[in-house]
Amino acid sequence: MKKIIIGILVIVVIVVAAFILMWSKNSEPKFRTEKVVRGDIVSTVTATGTMNAVTTVLVGTQASGTIKNIYVDFNFPVKRGQLLAQIDPATFEAQVEQAKANLLVAKANLEKAEASLVDAKRTMDRNRELFSRNLSARSDLDTAETNYDLAKTQVNAAKAQIAQSEAALKVAETNLRYTRILSPVDGIVVSRNVDVGQTVAASFQTPTLFTIAQDLTKMQIDTNVDEADIGNIKVGYDVEFTVDAYPELTFKGKVSQIRIAPINVQNVVTYDVVVRVDNHDLKLNPGMTANVSIIVASKKDVLKVPNAALRFTPAEKGIAKTEKKGSGVWLIENSKPKFIKLTTGMSDGNYTEFISGNIKEGDEVIVESLSKSKTQPQQGPRFF
């Protein structure tokens, strides 16, 4: 009987000890940790933008009329001076012929005025001879001299009429030339906005017939950068970006211009940062949306800690923690969190460089608590 009682007591002691041990283990706080690692940190400013050709020329027309012929289409390579389209020239050709006829009339009027001048001079000379011999009155001589002066004026007027007709002919010929739409640059046709038979009117505003990208091997991205980040960006900074057409590729460029003209959309101020891109393989097309990362600073082979570790603060009841002052992380020491103060440097959004502190590469730092805080107050009923 005594042995049975002793055996029961031993079993009870073992069960109680096991229960206490399990309870103590379950009561210990649980955390998720990450290692302090060594690597590169790149600080970037992110933005979105649109791919554009560096030089885009809008080809319009100064002549109004009906499109008679179109000689190029989308994606056509063109040379400077190449004929792109033809406006019906019939009306302009008639205007040129009319201007030529007016010029001929003006030249005929000059010949007539010169003949009248010769006749007026002979009459004036004859009256001077007769007056010197007292064979005519003074009034006849005065009339002859006046007619001579008028004849000289008519000659000058006829010459001016010729100059005016020649100018009108040049205008008509220029308008006729404007019916031939020529490419102003070497490039490729990005868009064609007219069709054969369409009427274009250039009276009030020059219509755009074609859009020509001068050189698609060199592109630029016009990005919208927030005013809070614009002070960190300088001309010449390296840029990495992706486009939806090639999500697996990362393209590179450089900041070429920071335009100081603000863009205000619903009280959000941004600035246009222009990024120059080499497009020798012609993968990038105008209009593509680019997800841009402008590299403002970078460091290689530095110790870095997760940003989540810098934000973590334990809240479990009964943990004796050092008063947290400044930036730092928490380590697990003797199954309890211990605060380590750090001097930090630059950050890339996920990791932060630490310059000095009592930690080393490979140390585990706490980033998250996996156990529910026992000091967290219970929520009472809500009243709405």
Short mmCIF file of C-alpha atoms in Angstrom, two decimals:
data_model
loop_
_atom_site.label_atom_id
_atom_site.label_comp_id
_atom_site.label_asym_id
_atom_site.label_seq_id
_atom_site.Cartn_x
_atom_site.Cartn_y
_atom_site.Cartn_z
CA MET A 1 0.00 0.00 0.00
CA LYS A 2 2.80 2.38 0.86
CA LYS A 3 4.46 1.72 -2.50
CA ILE A 4 1.26 2.54 -4.32
CA ILE A 5 0.92 5.86 -2.49
CA ILE A 6 4.55 6.74 -3.22
CA GLY A 7 4.05 5.90 -6.91
CA ILE A 8 0.95 8.09 -7.09
CA LEU A 9 2.81 10.98 -5.46
CA VAL A 10 5.69 10.64 -7.94
CA ILE A 11 3.26 10.70 -10.88
CA VAL A 12 1.52 13.80 -9.50
CA VAL A 13 4.85 15.57 -9.05
CA ILE A 14 5.89 14.72 -12.60
CA VAL A 15 2.57 15.96 -14.05
CA VAL A 16 2.73 19.20 -12.05
CA ALA A 17 6.34 19.79 -13.08
CA ALA A 18 5.51 19.14 -16.73
CA PHE A 19 2.54 21.50 -16.51
CA ILE A 20 4.67 24.24 -14.94
CA LEU A 21 7.37 23.76 -17.56
CA MET A 22 4.88 23.94 -20.43
CA TRP A 23 3.18 26.97 -18.91
CA SER A 24 6.49 28.80 -18.56
CA LYS A 25 7.42 28.03 -22.15
CA ASN A 26 4.05 29.19 -23.45
CA SER A 27 4.28 32.35 -21.39
CA GLU A 28 7.57 33.35 -22.99
CA PRO A 29 7.15 35.97 -25.74
CA LYS A 30 7.67 34.81 -29.35
CA PHE A 31 9.22 37.00 -32.00
CA ARG A 32 10.09 36.91 -35.68
CA THR A 33 13.68 37.96 -36.36
CA GLU A 34 15.89 38.79 -39.31
CA LYS A 35 19.66 38.83 -39.60
CA VAL A 36 21.89 41.86 -39.87
CA VAL A 37 23.37 41.54 -43.37
CA ARG A 38 26.00 43.20 -45.48
CA GLY A 39 25.15 44.53 -48.93
CA ASP A 40 24.38 47.54 -51.11
CA ILE A 41 21.90 50.28 -50.34
CA VAL A 42 20.44 52.40 -53.11
CA SER A 43 18.25 55.40 -52.29
CA THR A 44 15.82 56.23 -55.08
CA VAL A 45 13.00 58.60 -55.97
CA THR A 46 10.20 56.83 -57.81
CA ALA A 47 7.95 58.40 -60.42
CA THR A 48 6.00 57.56 -63.54
CA GLY A 49 6.43 59.11 -66.95
CA THR A 50 5.76 58.80 -70.65
CA MET A 51 8.21 57.87 -73.38
CA ASN A 52 8.63 60.53 -76.07
CA ALA A 53 10.92 61.19 -78.98
CA VAL A 54 13.55 63.82 -78.20
CA THR A 55 12.42 65.89 -81.20
CA THR A 56 8.88 65.61 -82.52
CA VAL A 57 7.83 67.83 -85.44
CA LEU A 58 4.19 68.63 -86.17
CA VAL A 59 3.81 69.07 -89.92
CA GLY A 60 0.97 71.39 -90.90
CA THR A 61 -0.11 73.42 -93.91
CA GLN A 62 -0.45 77.13 -94.66
CA ALA A 63 -2.71 76.45 -97.63
CA SER A 64 -6.39 75.54 -97.48
CA GLY A 65 -7.95 73.02 -99.79
CA THR A 66 -8.72 69.37 -100.48
CA ILE A 67 -6.09 66.65 -99.96
CA LYS A 68 -5.45 65.25 -103.47
CA ASN A 69 -2.68 62.71 -102.75
CA ILE A 70 -0.94 61.20 -99.72
CA TYR A 71 2.45 59.61 -100.30
CA VAL A 72 3.40 58.32 -96.80
CA ASP A 73 1.69 56.42 -94.01
CA PHE A 74 2.27 55.44 -90.39
CA ASN A 75 5.82 54.26 -89.55
CA PHE A 76 7.21 55.45 -92.91
CA PRO A 77 10.84 56.65 -92.80
CA VAL A 78 11.15 60.03 -94.53
CA LYS A 79 13.96 62.36 -95.60
CA ARG A 80 14.10 66.12 -95.32
CA GLY A 81 12.32 67.69 -98.29
CA GLN A 82 10.43 64.52 -99.18
CA LEU A 83 6.87 64.99 -100.51
CA LEU A 84 4.35 63.82 -97.91
CA ALA A 85 1.03 64.97 -99.39
CA GLN A 86 -0.46 67.19 -102.09
CA ILE A 87 -3.31 69.66 -101.73
CA ASP A 88 -5.38 70.14 -104.92
CA PRO A 89 -3.41 72.93 -106.67
CA ALA A 90 -6.00 73.94 -109.32
CA THR A 91 -7.14 77.13 -107.56
CA PHE A 92 -3.57 78.16 -106.71
CA GLU A 93 -2.36 77.52 -110.26
CA ALA A 94 -5.14 79.81 -111.55
CA GLN A 95 -4.05 82.49 -109.10
CA VAL A 96 -0.50 82.21 -110.40
CA GLU A 97 -1.69 82.60 -114.00
CA GLN A 98 -3.78 85.62 -113.03
CA ALA A 99 -0.79 87.19 -111.27
CA LYS A 100 1.35 86.60 -114.36
CA ALA A 101 -1.30 88.28 -116.55
CA ASN A 102 -1.45 91.25 -114.19
CA LEU A 103 2.31 91.56 -114.46
CA LEU A 104 2.11 91.59 -118.26
CA VAL A 105 -0.54 94.35 -118.10
CA ALA A 106 1.67 96.37 -115.77
CA LYS A 107 4.63 96.04 -118.12
CA ALA A 108 2.45 97.14 -121.06
CA ASN A 109 1.30 100.16 -119.07
CA LEU A 110 4.94 101.04 -118.45
CA GLU A 111 5.69 100.93 -122.16
CA LYS A 112 2.66 103.14 -122.83
CA ALA A 113 3.73 105.62 -120.13
CA GLU A 114 7.28 105.74 -121.50
CA ALA A 115 5.93 106.46 -125.01
CA SER A 116 3.76 109.26 -123.62
CA LEU A 117 6.83 110.63 -121.84
CA VAL A 118 8.79 110.75 -125.10
CA ASP A 119 5.92 112.53 -126.84
CA ALA A 120 5.55 115.04 -123.98
CA LYS A 121 9.28 115.78 -124.11
CA ARG A 122 9.18 116.48 -127.86
CA THR A 123 6.22 118.79 -127.37
CA MET A 124 7.99 120.63 -124.54
CA ASP A 125 11.20 121.03 -126.60
CA ARG A 126 9.23 122.34 -129.59
CA ASN A 127 7.38 124.92 -127.48
CA ARG A 128 10.66 126.09 -125.94
CA GLU A 129 12.09 126.63 -129.42
CA LEU A 130 9.00 128.54 -130.54
CA PHE A 131 8.90 130.59 -127.35
CA SER A 132 12.55 131.53 -127.73
CA ARG A 133 11.66 132.94 -131.20
CA ASN A 134 8.56 134.72 -129.84
CA LEU A 135 6.39 132.48 -132.01
CA SER A 136 4.24 131.03 -129.16
CA ALA A 137 2.71 132.18 -125.95
CA ARG A 138 4.19 131.52 -122.51
CA SER A 139 1.09 129.56 -121.55
CA ASP A 140 1.73 126.98 -124.27
CA LEU A 141 5.21 126.38 -122.92
CA ASP A 142 3.90 126.04 -119.36
CA THR A 143 1.31 123.51 -120.51
CA ALA A 144 3.92 121.47 -122.35
CA GLU A 145 6.24 121.41 -119.33
CA THR A 146 3.35 120.35 -117.06
CA ASN A 147 2.40 117.53 -119.43
CA TYR A 148 6.02 116.35 -119.44
CA ASP A 149 6.12 116.25 -115.62
CA LEU A 150 2.83 114.30 -115.59
CA ALA A 151 4.22 111.85 -118.11
CA LYS A 152 7.27 111.22 -115.88
CA THR A 153 4.93 110.57 -112.96
CA GLN A 154 2.97 108.08 -115.06
CA VAL A 155 6.19 106.21 -115.81
CA ASN A 156 7.06 105.99 -112.13
CA ALA A 157 3.52 104.81 -111.33
CA ALA A 158 3.77 102.15 -114.05
CA LYS A 159 7.08 100.92 -112.59
CA ALA A 160 5.51 100.74 -109.13
CA GLN A 161 2.62 98.78 -110.61
CA ILE A 162 5.10 96.28 -112.05
CA ALA A 163 6.78 95.87 -108.65
CA GLN A 164 3.38 95.32 -107.05
CA SER A 165 2.41 92.74 -109.68
CA GLU A 166 5.72 90.92 -109.25
CA ALA A 167 5.12 90.74 -105.48
CA ALA A 168 1.61 89.40 -106.05
CA LEU A 169 3.05 86.78 -108.40
CA LYS A 170 5.56 85.70 -105.72
CA VAL A 171 2.74 85.35 -103.20
CA ALA A 172 0.71 83.25 -105.60
CA GLU A 173 3.70 81.05 -106.44
CA THR A 174 4.47 80.64 -102.73
CA ASN A 175 0.88 79.58 -102.02
CA LEU A 176 1.15 77.11 -104.88
CA ARG A 177 4.32 75.65 -103.35
CA TYR A 178 2.50 75.32 -100.01
CA THR A 179 0.17 72.81 -101.64
CA ARG A 180 3.13 70.40 -101.60
CA ILE A 181 3.54 69.20 -98.00
CA LEU A 182 7.24 68.43 -97.50
CA SER A 183 9.03 66.81 -94.58
CA PRO A 184 11.09 69.39 -92.65
CA VAL A 185 13.40 66.77 -91.06
CA ASP A 186 14.70 63.25 -91.44
CA GLY A 187 12.67 60.88 -89.30
CA ILE A 188 9.74 58.50 -89.13
CA VAL A 189 6.02 59.23 -89.46
CA VAL A 190 4.45 58.67 -86.05
CA SER A 191 0.92 59.72 -86.99
CA ARG A 192 -1.10 60.70 -90.06
CA ASN A 193 -4.16 62.82 -89.36
CA VAL A 194 -5.65 63.29 -92.88
CA ASP A 195 -7.02 61.18 -95.71
CA VAL A 196 -7.42 61.72 -99.44
CA GLY A 197 -10.45 63.92 -100.14
CA GLN A 198 -10.39 65.60 -96.73
CA THR A 199 -10.62 69.40 -96.71
CA VAL A 200 -8.15 71.29 -94.54
CA ALA A 201 -8.68 74.93 -93.56
CA ALA A 202 -5.67 77.00 -92.52
CA SER A 203 -7.48 80.32 -92.16
CA PHE A 204 -7.47 80.59 -88.37
CA GLN A 205 -5.29 77.74 -87.09
CA THR A 206 -2.71 75.63 -88.86
CA PRO A 207 -3.98 72.03 -88.95
CA THR A 208 -1.55 69.21 -88.10
CA LEU A 209 -1.36 66.71 -90.95
CA PHE A 210 1.57 64.53 -89.83
CA THR A 211 3.67 63.99 -86.70
CA ILE A 212 7.31 63.08 -87.41
CA ALA A 213 9.74 61.78 -84.79
CA GLN A 214 13.19 62.91 -85.82
CA ASP A 215 15.27 60.10 -84.26
CA LEU A 216 13.73 57.19 -82.34
CA THR A 217 17.14 55.79 -81.36
CA LYS A 218 17.26 58.55 -78.74
CA MET A 219 14.21 58.89 -76.51
CA GLN A 220 13.27 60.82 -73.41
CA ILE A 221 10.93 60.22 -70.48
CA ASP A 222 8.89 63.12 -69.11
CA THR A 223 8.31 62.21 -65.47
CA ASN A 224 6.24 63.93 -62.80
CA VAL A 225 8.25 64.16 -59.56
CA ASP A 226 6.61 65.29 -56.33
CA GLU A 227 7.73 68.63 -54.92
CA ALA A 228 8.92 66.91 -51.73
CA ASP A 229 11.48 64.90 -53.72
CA ILE A 230 12.56 67.39 -56.37
CA GLY A 231 15.30 68.86 -54.16
CA ASN A 232 17.10 65.49 -54.04
CA ILE A 233 17.45 65.21 -57.82
CA LYS A 234 20.30 66.64 -59.88
CA VAL A 235 21.09 66.65 -63.59
CA GLY A 236 23.24 63.65 -64.48
CA TYR A 237 21.80 61.23 -61.91
CA ASP A 238 21.44 57.64 -63.09
CA VAL A 239 17.94 56.31 -63.73
CA GLU A 240 16.49 52.81 -63.96
CA PHE A 241 13.02 52.16 -65.35
CA THR A 242 10.70 49.47 -66.63
CA VAL A 243 7.85 49.46 -69.12
CA ASP A 244 4.82 47.18 -69.20
CA ALA A 245 5.77 45.84 -72.64
CA TYR A 246 9.00 44.32 -71.25
CA PRO A 247 8.42 43.73 -67.52
CA GLU A 248 11.47 41.46 -67.25
CA LEU A 249 13.87 44.12 -68.57
CA THR A 250 15.36 47.08 -66.69
CA PHE A 251 16.34 50.01 -68.89
CA LYS A 252 18.81 52.72 -67.93
CA GLY A 253 19.01 56.47 -68.55
CA LYS A 254 20.20 59.76 -67.08
CA VAL A 255 18.49 62.90 -65.83
CA SER A 256 19.04 65.53 -68.52
CA GLN A 257 16.79 68.37 -67.38
CA ILE A 258 14.77 69.49 -64.37
CA ARG A 259 12.09 71.90 -65.53
CA ILE A 260 11.22 74.53 -62.95
CA ALA A 261 7.72 75.13 -64.29
CA PRO A 262 5.33 73.62 -61.70
CA ILE A 263 2.48 71.31 -62.68
CA ASN A 264 -0.50 71.76 -60.35
CA VAL A 265 -3.22 69.09 -60.52
CA GLN A 266 -5.84 69.25 -57.76
CA ASN A 267 -3.40 71.11 -55.46
CA VAL A 268 -0.71 68.43 -55.99
CA VAL A 269 2.46 70.12 -57.26
CA THR A 270 4.91 68.14 -59.39
CA TYR A 271 7.81 69.00 -61.66
CA ASP A 272 8.80 67.58 -65.03
CA VAL A 273 12.11 65.73 -64.84
CA VAL A 274 13.39 64.76 -68.30
CA VAL A 275 15.32 61.49 -68.58
CA ARG A 276 17.38 60.78 -71.72
CA VAL A 277 17.37 57.16 -72.90
CA ASP A 278 19.36 55.24 -75.51
CA ASN A 279 16.94 53.30 -77.73
CA HIS A 280 19.34 51.82 -80.29
CA ASP A 281 17.39 48.53 -80.42
CA LEU A 282 14.07 50.45 -80.97
CA LYS A 283 12.24 48.49 -78.26
CA LEU A 284 10.82 51.64 -76.71
CA ASN A 285 7.96 53.38 -78.50
CA PRO A 286 6.51 56.86 -77.98
CA GLY A 287 3.64 56.90 -75.51
CA MET A 288 4.80 53.96 -73.35
CA THR A 289 4.37 54.39 -69.59
CA ALA A 290 7.66 54.13 -67.70
CA ASN A 291 8.02 53.28 -64.00
CA VAL A 292 11.09 55.31 -63.09
CA SER A 293 13.54 55.03 -60.20
CA ILE A 294 15.96 57.95 -59.98
CA ILE A 295 19.08 56.93 -58.04
CA VAL A 296 19.90 59.81 -55.70
CA ALA A 297 22.51 58.01 -53.55
CA SER A 298 24.10 54.57 -53.22
CA LYS A 299 26.57 52.76 -50.97
CA LYS A 300 28.18 49.38 -51.51
CA ASP A 301 29.07 46.63 -49.02
CA VAL A 302 27.63 48.19 -45.87
CA LEU A 303 25.96 46.63 -42.83
CA LYS A 304 22.23 47.13 -42.91
CA VAL A 305 19.22 46.31 -40.76
CA PRO A 306 15.57 45.89 -41.83
CA ASN A 307 13.47 49.00 -41.44
CA ALA A 308 10.86 46.88 -39.67
CA ALA A 309 13.41 46.26 -36.89
CA LEU A 310 13.86 50.01 -36.39
CA ARG A 311 10.09 50.45 -36.05
CA PHE A 312 9.57 47.54 -33.61
CA THR A 313 8.77 48.11 -29.93
CA PRO A 314 7.84 45.15 -27.63
CA ALA A 315 4.65 45.43 -25.64
CA GLU A 316 4.61 42.16 -23.63
CA LYS A 317 3.87 42.43 -19.90
CA GLY A 318 6.71 41.84 -17.51
CA ILE A 319 9.58 42.42 -19.95
CA ALA A 320 12.28 44.56 -18.40
CA LYS A 321 13.32 46.76 -21.24
CA THR A 322 15.84 49.52 -21.49
CA GLU A 323 14.31 52.92 -21.99
CA LYS A 324 14.24 53.53 -25.72
CA LYS A 325 15.89 56.77 -26.74
CA GLY A 326 16.72 57.48 -30.37
CA SER A 327 17.06 55.00 -33.19
CA GLY A 328 17.86 51.38 -32.44
CA VAL A 329 16.84 47.72 -32.64
CA TRP A 330 15.82 44.94 -30.23
CA LEU A 331 17.78 41.71 -29.77
CA ILE A 332 16.76 38.60 -27.81
CA GLU A 333 19.01 38.16 -24.77
CA ASN A 334 18.17 35.53 -22.12
CA SER A 335 14.82 34.98 -23.85
CA LYS A 336 13.93 38.67 -23.42
CA PRO A 337 14.14 41.68 -25.79
CA LYS A 338 17.07 44.02 -25.25
CA PHE A 339 17.31 47.45 -26.86
CA ILE A 340 20.50 48.35 -28.77
CA LYS A 341 21.01 51.96 -29.79
CA LEU A 342 22.30 52.52 -33.33
CA THR A 343 23.61 55.38 -35.43
CA THR A 344 21.95 54.98 -38.81
CA GLY A 345 22.71 56.28 -42.30
CA MET A 346 20.86 56.18 -45.61
CA SER A 347 17.86 53.99 -46.35
CA ASP A 348 16.37 52.42 -49.46
CA GLY A 349 12.91 51.96 -47.96
CA ASN A 350 13.46 48.33 -46.93
CA TYR A 351 16.86 48.45 -45.24
CA THR A 352 18.82 51.14 -43.41
CA GLU A 353 22.56 51.44 -43.10
CA PHE A 354 23.85 51.46 -39.54
CA ILE A 355 27.11 53.27 -38.91
CA SER A 356 27.79 52.34 -35.30
CA GLY A 357 26.21 50.23 -32.58
CA ASN A 358 26.75 47.11 -30.49
CA ILE A 359 25.64 44.64 -33.14
CA LYS A 360 27.46 42.79 -35.89
CA GLU A 361 26.77 40.96 -39.13
CA GLY A 362 24.62 37.87 -38.56
CA ASP A 363 22.94 39.09 -35.36
CA GLU A 364 19.22 38.43 -35.16
CA VAL A 365 17.10 41.55 -34.69
CA ILE A 366 13.40 41.50 -33.84
CA VAL A 367 11.08 42.68 -36.60
CA GLU A 368 7.71 41.45 -35.32
CA SER A 369 6.01 40.01 -32.24
CA LEU A 370 4.23 36.69 -32.89
CA SER A 371 2.44 36.49 -29.52
CA LYS A 372 -0.54 38.61 -28.60
CA SER A 373 0.31 41.26 -26.04
CA LYS A 374 -1.07 40.45 -22.63
CA THR A 375 -1.12 44.09 -21.72
CA GLN A 376 -3.36 44.90 -24.62
CA PRO A 377 -6.66 46.18 -23.21
CA GLN A 378 -9.72 44.20 -24.07
CA GLN A 379 -12.14 45.98 -26.28
CA GLY A 380 -15.50 46.67 -24.74
CA PRO A 381 -18.80 46.78 -26.57
CA ARG A 382 -19.15 49.36 -29.31
CA PHE A 383 -21.99 51.76 -29.37
CA PHE A 384 -23.00 53.28 -32.73
#
